[in-house]
PDB file of C-alpha atoms in Angstrom:
ATOM      1  CA  MET A   1     -34.875  35.069 -28.531  1.00  0.00           C
ATOM      2  CA  ASN A   2     -32.264  34.822 -25.822  1.00  0.00           C
ATOM      3  CA  LYS A   3     -32.420  31.763 -23.546  1.00  0.00           C
ATOM      4  CA  ASN A   4     -31.387  33.547 -20.323  1.00  0.00           C
ATOM      5  CA  ARG A   5     -34.908  34.374 -19.127  1.00  0.00           C
ATOM      6  CA  LEU A   6     -36.037  30.778 -19.720  1.00  0.00           C
ATOM      7  CA  GLU A   7     -33.124  29.466 -17.654  1.00  0.00           C
ATOM      8  CA  ALA A   8     -33.625  31.983 -14.840  1.00  0.00           C
ATOM      9  CA  PHE A   9     -37.373  31.325 -14.661  1.00  0.00           C
ATOM     10  CA  SER A  10     -36.859  27.549 -14.695  1.00  0.00           C
ATOM     11  CA  ASP A  11     -34.229  27.731 -11.947  1.00  0.00           C
ATOM     12  CA  GLY A  12     -36.573  29.857  -9.836  1.00  0.00           C
ATOM     13  CA  VAL A  13     -39.505  27.478 -10.259  1.00  0.00           C
ATOM     14  CA  LEU A  14     -37.363  24.452  -9.384  1.00  0.00           C
ATOM     15  CA  ALA A  15     -36.040  26.214  -6.273  1.00  0.00           C
ATOM     16  CA  ILE A  16     -39.616  26.960  -5.195  1.00  0.00           C
ATOM     17  CA  ILE A  17     -40.635  23.326  -5.805  1.00  0.00           C
ATOM     18  CA  ILE A  18     -37.894  22.111  -3.456  1.00  0.00           C
ATOM     19  CA  THR A  19     -38.833  24.752  -0.893  1.00  0.00           C
ATOM     20  CA  ILE A  20     -42.490  23.712  -0.963  1.00  0.00           C
ATOM     21  CA  MET A  21     -41.512  20.072  -0.416  1.00  0.00           C
ATOM     22  CA  VAL A  22     -39.406  20.825   2.659  1.00  0.00           C
ATOM     23  CA  LEU A  23     -42.114  23.056   4.116  1.00  0.00           C
ATOM     24  CA  GLU A  24     -44.351  19.977   4.330  1.00  0.00           C
ATOM     25  CA  PHE A  25     -42.292  18.861   7.346  1.00  0.00           C
ATOM     26  CA  LYS A  26     -43.907  19.941  10.576  1.00  0.00           C
ATOM     27  CA  VAL A  27     -41.542  20.300  13.497  1.00  0.00           C
ATOM     28  CA  PRO A  28     -42.338  17.763  16.247  1.00  0.00           C
ATOM     29  CA  THR A  29     -43.584  19.206  19.514  1.00  0.00           C
ATOM     30  CA  GLU A  30     -41.367  16.790  21.460  1.00  0.00           C
ATOM     31  CA  THR A  31     -37.557  16.904  21.584  1.00  0.00           C
ATOM     32  CA  THR A  32     -36.918  13.170  21.526  1.00  0.00           C
ATOM     33  CA  PHE A  33     -35.810  10.763  18.826  1.00  0.00           C
ATOM     34  CA  GLU A  34     -39.177   9.024  19.069  1.00  0.00           C
ATOM     35  CA  ALA A  35     -40.882  12.275  18.023  1.00  0.00           C
ATOM     36  CA  VAL A  36     -39.102  12.133  14.652  1.00  0.00           C
ATOM     37  CA  ILE A  37     -40.021   8.509  13.848  1.00  0.00           C
ATOM     38  CA  PRO A  38     -43.528   9.366  12.554  1.00  0.00           C
ATOM     39  CA  LEU A  39     -41.849  11.595   9.935  1.00  0.00           C
ATOM     40  CA  PHE A  40     -39.935   8.641   8.450  1.00  0.00           C
ATOM     41  CA  HIS A  41     -42.263   8.125   5.458  1.00  0.00           C
ATOM     42  CA  LYS A  42     -42.386  11.841   4.733  1.00  0.00           C
ATOM     43  CA  PHE A  43     -38.599  12.009   4.882  1.00  0.00           C
ATOM     44  CA  LEU A  44     -38.201   9.068   2.483  1.00  0.00           C
ATOM     45  CA  SER A  45     -40.653  10.578  -0.003  1.00  0.00           C
ATOM     46  CA  TYR A  46     -38.850  13.928   0.284  1.00  0.00           C
ATOM     47  CA  ILE A  47     -35.451  12.352  -0.403  1.00  0.00           C
ATOM     48  CA  LEU A  48     -36.700  10.579  -3.535  1.00  0.00           C
ATOM     49  CA  SER A  49     -38.505  13.663  -4.829  1.00  0.00           C
ATOM     50  CA  PHE A  50     -35.551  15.937  -4.061  1.00  0.00           C
ATOM     51  CA  ILE A  51     -33.358  13.602  -6.102  1.00  0.00           C
ATOM     52  CA  TYR A  52     -35.848  13.660  -8.983  1.00  0.00           C
ATOM     53  CA  VAL A  53     -36.090  17.457  -8.999  1.00  0.00           C
ATOM     54  CA  GLY A  54     -32.290  17.614  -8.827  1.00  0.00           C
ATOM     55  CA  ILE A  55     -31.991  15.241 -11.784  1.00  0.00           C
ATOM     56  CA  TYR A  56     -34.367  17.371 -13.848  1.00  0.00           C
ATOM     57  CA  TRP A  57     -32.544  20.565 -12.875  1.00  0.00           C
ATOM     58  CA  ASN A  58     -29.184  19.015 -13.781  1.00  0.00           C
ATOM     59  CA  ASN A  59     -30.375  17.644 -17.127  1.00  0.00           C
ATOM     60  CA  HIS A  60     -32.247  20.867 -17.964  1.00  0.00           C
ATOM     61  CA  HIS A  61     -29.101  22.850 -17.147  1.00  0.00           C
ATOM     62  CA  HIS A  62     -26.969  20.696 -19.436  1.00  0.00           C
ATOM     63  CA  MET A  63     -29.547  20.755 -22.216  1.00  0.00           C
ATOM     64  CA  MET A  64     -29.810  24.541 -22.074  1.00  0.00           C
ATOM     65  CA  HIS A  65     -26.038  24.786 -22.597  1.00  0.00           C
ATOM     66  CA  THR A  66     -26.603  23.340 -26.074  1.00  0.00           C
ATOM     67  CA  VAL A  67     -29.357  25.841 -26.915  1.00  0.00           C
ATOM     68  CA  LYS A  68     -28.312  28.928 -28.843  1.00  0.00           C
ATOM     69  CA  HIS A  69     -31.719  30.645 -28.904  1.00  0.00           C
ATOM     70  CA  VAL A  70     -35.333  29.867 -28.073  1.00  0.00           C
ATOM     71  CA  ASN A  71     -38.686  30.361 -29.768  1.00  0.00           C
ATOM     72  CA  GLY A  72     -42.285  30.287 -28.575  1.00  0.00           C
ATOM     73  CA  ASN A  73     -42.546  26.511 -28.952  1.00  0.00           C
ATOM     74  CA  ILE A  74     -39.538  25.985 -26.679  1.00  0.00           C
ATOM     75  CA  LEU A  75     -40.959  28.404 -24.117  1.00  0.00           C
ATOM     76  CA  TRP A  76     -44.300  26.545 -24.057  1.00  0.00           C
ATOM     77  CA  ALA A  77     -42.633  23.124 -23.932  1.00  0.00           C
ATOM     78  CA  ASN A  78     -40.519  24.348 -21.018  1.00  0.00           C
ATOM     79  CA  LEU A  79     -43.628  25.609 -19.194  1.00  0.00           C
ATOM     80  CA  HIS A  80     -45.248  22.220 -19.818  1.00  0.00           C
ATOM     81  CA  LEU A  81     -42.298  20.531 -18.088  1.00  0.00           C
ATOM     82  CA  LEU A  82     -42.420  23.008 -15.195  1.00  0.00           C
ATOM     83  CA  PHE A  83     -46.144  22.324 -14.774  1.00  0.00           C
ATOM     84  CA  TRP A  84     -45.564  18.610 -14.235  1.00  0.00           C
ATOM     85  CA  LEU A  85     -42.545  19.242 -12.015  1.00  0.00           C
ATOM     86  CA  SER A  86     -44.662  21.590  -9.887  1.00  0.00           C
ATOM     87  CA  LEU A  87     -46.990  18.669  -9.046  1.00  0.00           C
ATOM     88  CA  ILE A  88     -44.169  16.692  -7.417  1.00  0.00           C
ATOM     89  CA  PRO A  89     -44.600  18.412  -3.990  1.00  0.00           C
ATOM     90  CA  PHE A  90     -48.285  17.440  -3.896  1.00  0.00           C
ATOM     91  CA  ALA A  91     -47.607  13.797  -4.724  1.00  0.00           C
ATOM     92  CA  THR A  92     -44.612  13.732  -2.372  1.00  0.00           C
ATOM     93  CA  ALA A  93     -46.697  14.995   0.529  1.00  0.00           C
ATOM     94  CA  TRP A  94     -49.486  12.544  -0.264  1.00  0.00           C
ATOM     95  CA  ILE A  95     -47.314   9.426  -0.387  1.00  0.00           C
ATOM     96  CA  GLY A  96     -45.447  10.526   2.732  1.00  0.00           C
ATOM     97  CA  GLU A  97     -48.592  11.299   4.679  1.00  0.00           C
ATOM     98  CA  HIS A  98     -50.257   8.004   3.762  1.00  0.00           C
ATOM     99  CA  HIS A  99     -47.227   5.735   4.082  1.00  0.00           C
ATOM    100  CA  PHE A 100     -46.893   4.940   0.372  1.00  0.00           C
ATOM    101  CA  ALA A 101     -50.518   3.794  -0.066  1.00  0.00           C
ATOM    102  CA  PRO A 102     -51.346   2.318  -3.505  1.00  0.00           C
ATOM    103  CA  PHE A 103     -53.328   5.149  -5.107  1.00  0.00           C
ATOM    104  CA  PRO A 104     -50.985   7.948  -3.975  1.00  0.00           C
ATOM    105  CA  MET A 105     -48.064   5.829  -5.244  1.00  0.00           C
ATOM    106  CA  MET A 106     -49.859   5.389  -8.553  1.00  0.00           C
ATOM    107  CA  LEU A 107     -50.426   9.129  -8.854  1.00  0.00           C
ATOM    108  CA  TYR A 108     -46.785   9.752  -7.955  1.00  0.00           C
ATOM    109  CA  GLY A 109     -45.776   7.436 -10.794  1.00  0.00           C
ATOM    110  CA  ILE A 110     -48.142   9.122 -13.237  1.00  0.00           C
ATOM    111  CA  ILE A 111     -46.617  12.486 -12.362  1.00  0.00           C
ATOM    112  CA  LEU A 112     -43.104  11.066 -12.829  1.00  0.00           C
ATOM    113  CA  LEU A 113     -44.206   9.609 -16.172  1.00  0.00           C
ATOM    114  CA  MET A 114     -45.658  12.939 -17.283  1.00  0.00           C
ATOM    115  CA  ASN A 115     -42.430  14.694 -16.253  1.00  0.00           C
ATOM    116  CA  ALA A 116     -40.460  12.284 -18.436  1.00  0.00           C
ATOM    117  CA  ILE A 117     -42.838  12.827 -21.371  1.00  0.00           C
ATOM    118  CA  ALA A 118     -42.732  16.616 -20.895  1.00  0.00           C
ATOM    119  CA  TYR A 119     -38.918  16.546 -20.833  1.00  0.00           C
ATOM    120  CA  PHE A 120     -38.933  14.439 -24.019  1.00  0.00           C
ATOM    121  CA  ILE A 121     -41.278  16.959 -25.671  1.00  0.00           C
ATOM    122  CA  LEU A 122     -39.008  19.863 -24.664  1.00  0.00           C
ATOM    123  CA  GLN A 123     -35.975  18.004 -25.957  1.00  0.00           C
ATOM    124  CA  THR A 124     -37.779  17.212 -29.232  1.00  0.00           C
ATOM    125  CA  VAL A 125     -38.880  20.834 -29.729  1.00  0.00           C
ATOM    126  CA  ILE A 126     -35.305  22.024 -29.124  1.00  0.00           C
ATOM    127  CA  LEU A 127     -33.958  19.409 -31.540  1.00  0.00           C
ATOM    128  CA  LYS A 128     -36.481  20.475 -34.177  1.00  0.00           C
ATOM    129  CA  HIS A 129     -35.534  24.146 -33.720  1.00  0.00           C
ATOM    130  CA  HIS A 130     -31.764  23.573 -33.804  1.00  0.00           C
ATOM    131  CA  GLY A 131     -31.612  20.796 -36.393  1.00  0.00           C
ATOM    132  CA  LYS A 132     -30.210  17.301 -36.732  1.00  0.00           C
ATOM    133  CA  ASP A 133     -26.619  18.524 -36.702  1.00  0.00           C
ATOM    134  CA  SER A 134     -26.989  20.391 -33.408  1.00  0.00           C
ATOM    135  CA  ILE A 135     -24.905  19.668 -30.334  1.00  0.00           C
ATOM    136  CA  LEU A 136     -27.976  18.331 -28.509  1.00  0.00           C
ATOM    137  CA  SER A 137     -28.832  15.990 -31.376  1.00  0.00           C
ATOM    138  CA  LYS A 138     -25.336  14.526 -31.310  1.00  0.00           C
ATOM    139  CA  ALA A 139     -25.403  14.186 -27.524  1.00  0.00           C
ATOM    140  CA  VAL A 140     -28.863  12.635 -27.194  1.00  0.00           C
ATOM    141  CA  GLY A 141     -28.414  10.025 -29.880  1.00  0.00           C
ATOM    142  CA  LYS A 142     -31.102   7.355 -29.522  1.00  0.00           C
ATOM    143  CA  ASP A 143     -31.905   8.495 -25.941  1.00  0.00           C
ATOM    144  CA  PHE A 144     -31.927   4.961 -24.529  1.00  0.00           C
ATOM    145  CA  LYS A 145     -32.241   6.079 -20.886  1.00  0.00           C
ATOM    146  CA  GLY A 146     -35.160   8.370 -21.704  1.00  0.00           C
ATOM    147  CA  LYS A 147     -37.098   5.615 -23.465  1.00  0.00           C
ATOM    148  CA  VAL A 148     -36.352   3.011 -20.792  1.00  0.00           C
ATOM    149  CA  SER A 149     -37.463   5.455 -18.090  1.00  0.00           C
ATOM    150  CA  VAL A 150     -40.875   5.902 -19.684  1.00  0.00           C
ATOM    151  CA  ILE A 151     -41.342   2.132 -19.979  1.00  0.00           C
ATOM    152  CA  LEU A 152     -40.320   1.615 -16.349  1.00  0.00           C
ATOM    153  CA  TYR A 153     -42.697   4.348 -15.142  1.00  0.00           C
ATOM    154  CA  VAL A 154     -45.604   2.703 -16.979  1.00  0.00           C
ATOM    155  CA  ILE A 155     -44.729  -0.658 -15.415  1.00  0.00           C
ATOM    156  CA  ALA A 156     -44.444   0.945 -11.960  1.00  0.00           C
ATOM    157  CA  VAL A 157     -47.803   2.701 -12.289  1.00  0.00           C
ATOM    158  CA  PHE A 158     -49.544  -0.581 -13.116  1.00  0.00           C
ATOM    159  CA  ALA A 159     -47.539  -2.428 -10.440  1.00  0.00           C
ATOM    160  CA  THR A 160     -48.973  -0.223  -7.665  1.00  0.00           C
ATOM    161  CA  LYS A 161     -52.194  -2.213  -7.919  1.00  0.00           C
ATOM    162  CA  TYR A 162     -50.300  -5.354  -6.904  1.00  0.00           C
ATOM    163  CA  SER A 163     -47.214  -4.228  -4.997  1.00  0.00           C
ATOM    164  CA  ILE A 164     -46.214  -0.768  -3.825  1.00  0.00           C
ATOM    165  CA  GLU A 165     -42.790  -2.203  -2.983  1.00  0.00           C
ATOM    166  CA  VAL A 166     -42.197  -3.135  -6.633  1.00  0.00           C
ATOM    167  CA  SER A 167     -43.393   0.241  -7.910  1.00  0.00           C
ATOM    168  CA  GLY A 168     -41.316   2.051  -5.275  1.00  0.00           C
ATOM    169  CA  ALA A 169     -38.262   0.013  -6.253  1.00  0.00           C
ATOM    170  CA  ILE A 170     -38.807   0.964  -9.901  1.00  0.00           C
ATOM    171  CA  TYR A 171     -39.065   4.671  -9.014  1.00  0.00           C
ATOM    172  CA  ILE A 172     -35.793   4.342  -7.104  1.00  0.00           C
ATOM    173  CA  LEU A 173     -34.193   2.375  -9.962  1.00  0.00           C
ATOM    174  CA  VAL A 174     -35.033   5.077 -12.499  1.00  0.00           C
ATOM    175  CA  ALA A 175     -33.689   7.768 -10.165  1.00  0.00           C
ATOM    176  CA  LEU A 176     -30.454   5.798  -9.694  1.00  0.00           C
ATOM    177  CA  MET A 177     -30.212   5.289 -13.440  1.00  0.00           C
ATOM    178  CA  TRP A 178     -30.267   9.076 -13.948  1.00  0.00           C
ATOM    179  CA  LEU A 179     -28.227   9.854 -10.837  1.00  0.00           C
ATOM    180  CA  VAL A 180     -25.194   8.362 -12.532  1.00  0.00           C
ATOM    181  CA  PRO A 181     -23.797  11.445 -14.269  1.00  0.00           C
ATOM    182  CA  ASP A 182     -24.723  11.583 -17.934  1.00  0.00           C
ATOM    183  CA  LYS A 183     -21.636  12.876 -19.709  1.00  0.00           C
ATOM    184  CA  ARG A 184     -23.075  12.888 -23.259  1.00  0.00           C
ATOM    185  CA  ILE A 185     -23.713  16.633 -23.439  1.00  0.00           C
ATOM    186  CA  GLU A 186     -20.509  17.580 -21.591  1.00  0.00           C
ATOM    187  CA  LYS A 187     -18.494  15.320 -23.904  1.00  0.00           C
ATOM    188  CA  ILE A 188     -19.988  16.849 -27.066  1.00  0.00           C
ATOM    189  CA  LEU A 189     -19.603  20.403 -25.728  1.00  0.00           C
ATOM    190  CA  ASN A 190     -15.931  19.759 -24.922  1.00  0.00           C
ATOM    191  CA  GLU A 191     -15.353  18.309 -28.394  1.00  0.00           C
ATOM    192  CA  ASN A 192     -16.883  21.390 -30.029  1.00  0.00           C
ATOM    193  CA  GLU A 193     -14.818  23.942 -28.083  1.00  0.00           C
TER     194      GLU A 193
END
């Protein structure tokens, strides 16, 4: 099967996810700077979540460039990833509304963890379908960043019981780790042209 519908659907869902997150902002009734201050926590949670959704969109986009065709397993694995990504607006709104309280922060971390696992599953299904000599297989290698991310998410989830600052710092660290452009797929694609 052609991959175009999978890409178009995924792009649409990710665009809706970002739209839902920004719609959580209610316009202040006042026109002063002080009226915006209560939105500070919501704005911080939105920035972090926007970055995460952007990272997933970017990585998904690059990964799909290595895919020649899709099957039912890839379609389901992709839907699994989109399911977990679609929960980001809920968790974002909750941590913003409750000023990064421990349980909402824990749930946020669990959702980030499940996104990472879902992405790994999608990547694995694609690798299985395209084989060990595929472009994606060469680009992913041992997937150090993917494995470290999962470990850090687990640590952050457990850390929320003791320190939301530590768990928040870990969520930011993982985002920064992935924000640095990952050139593995681009490099392999350029070599194979």
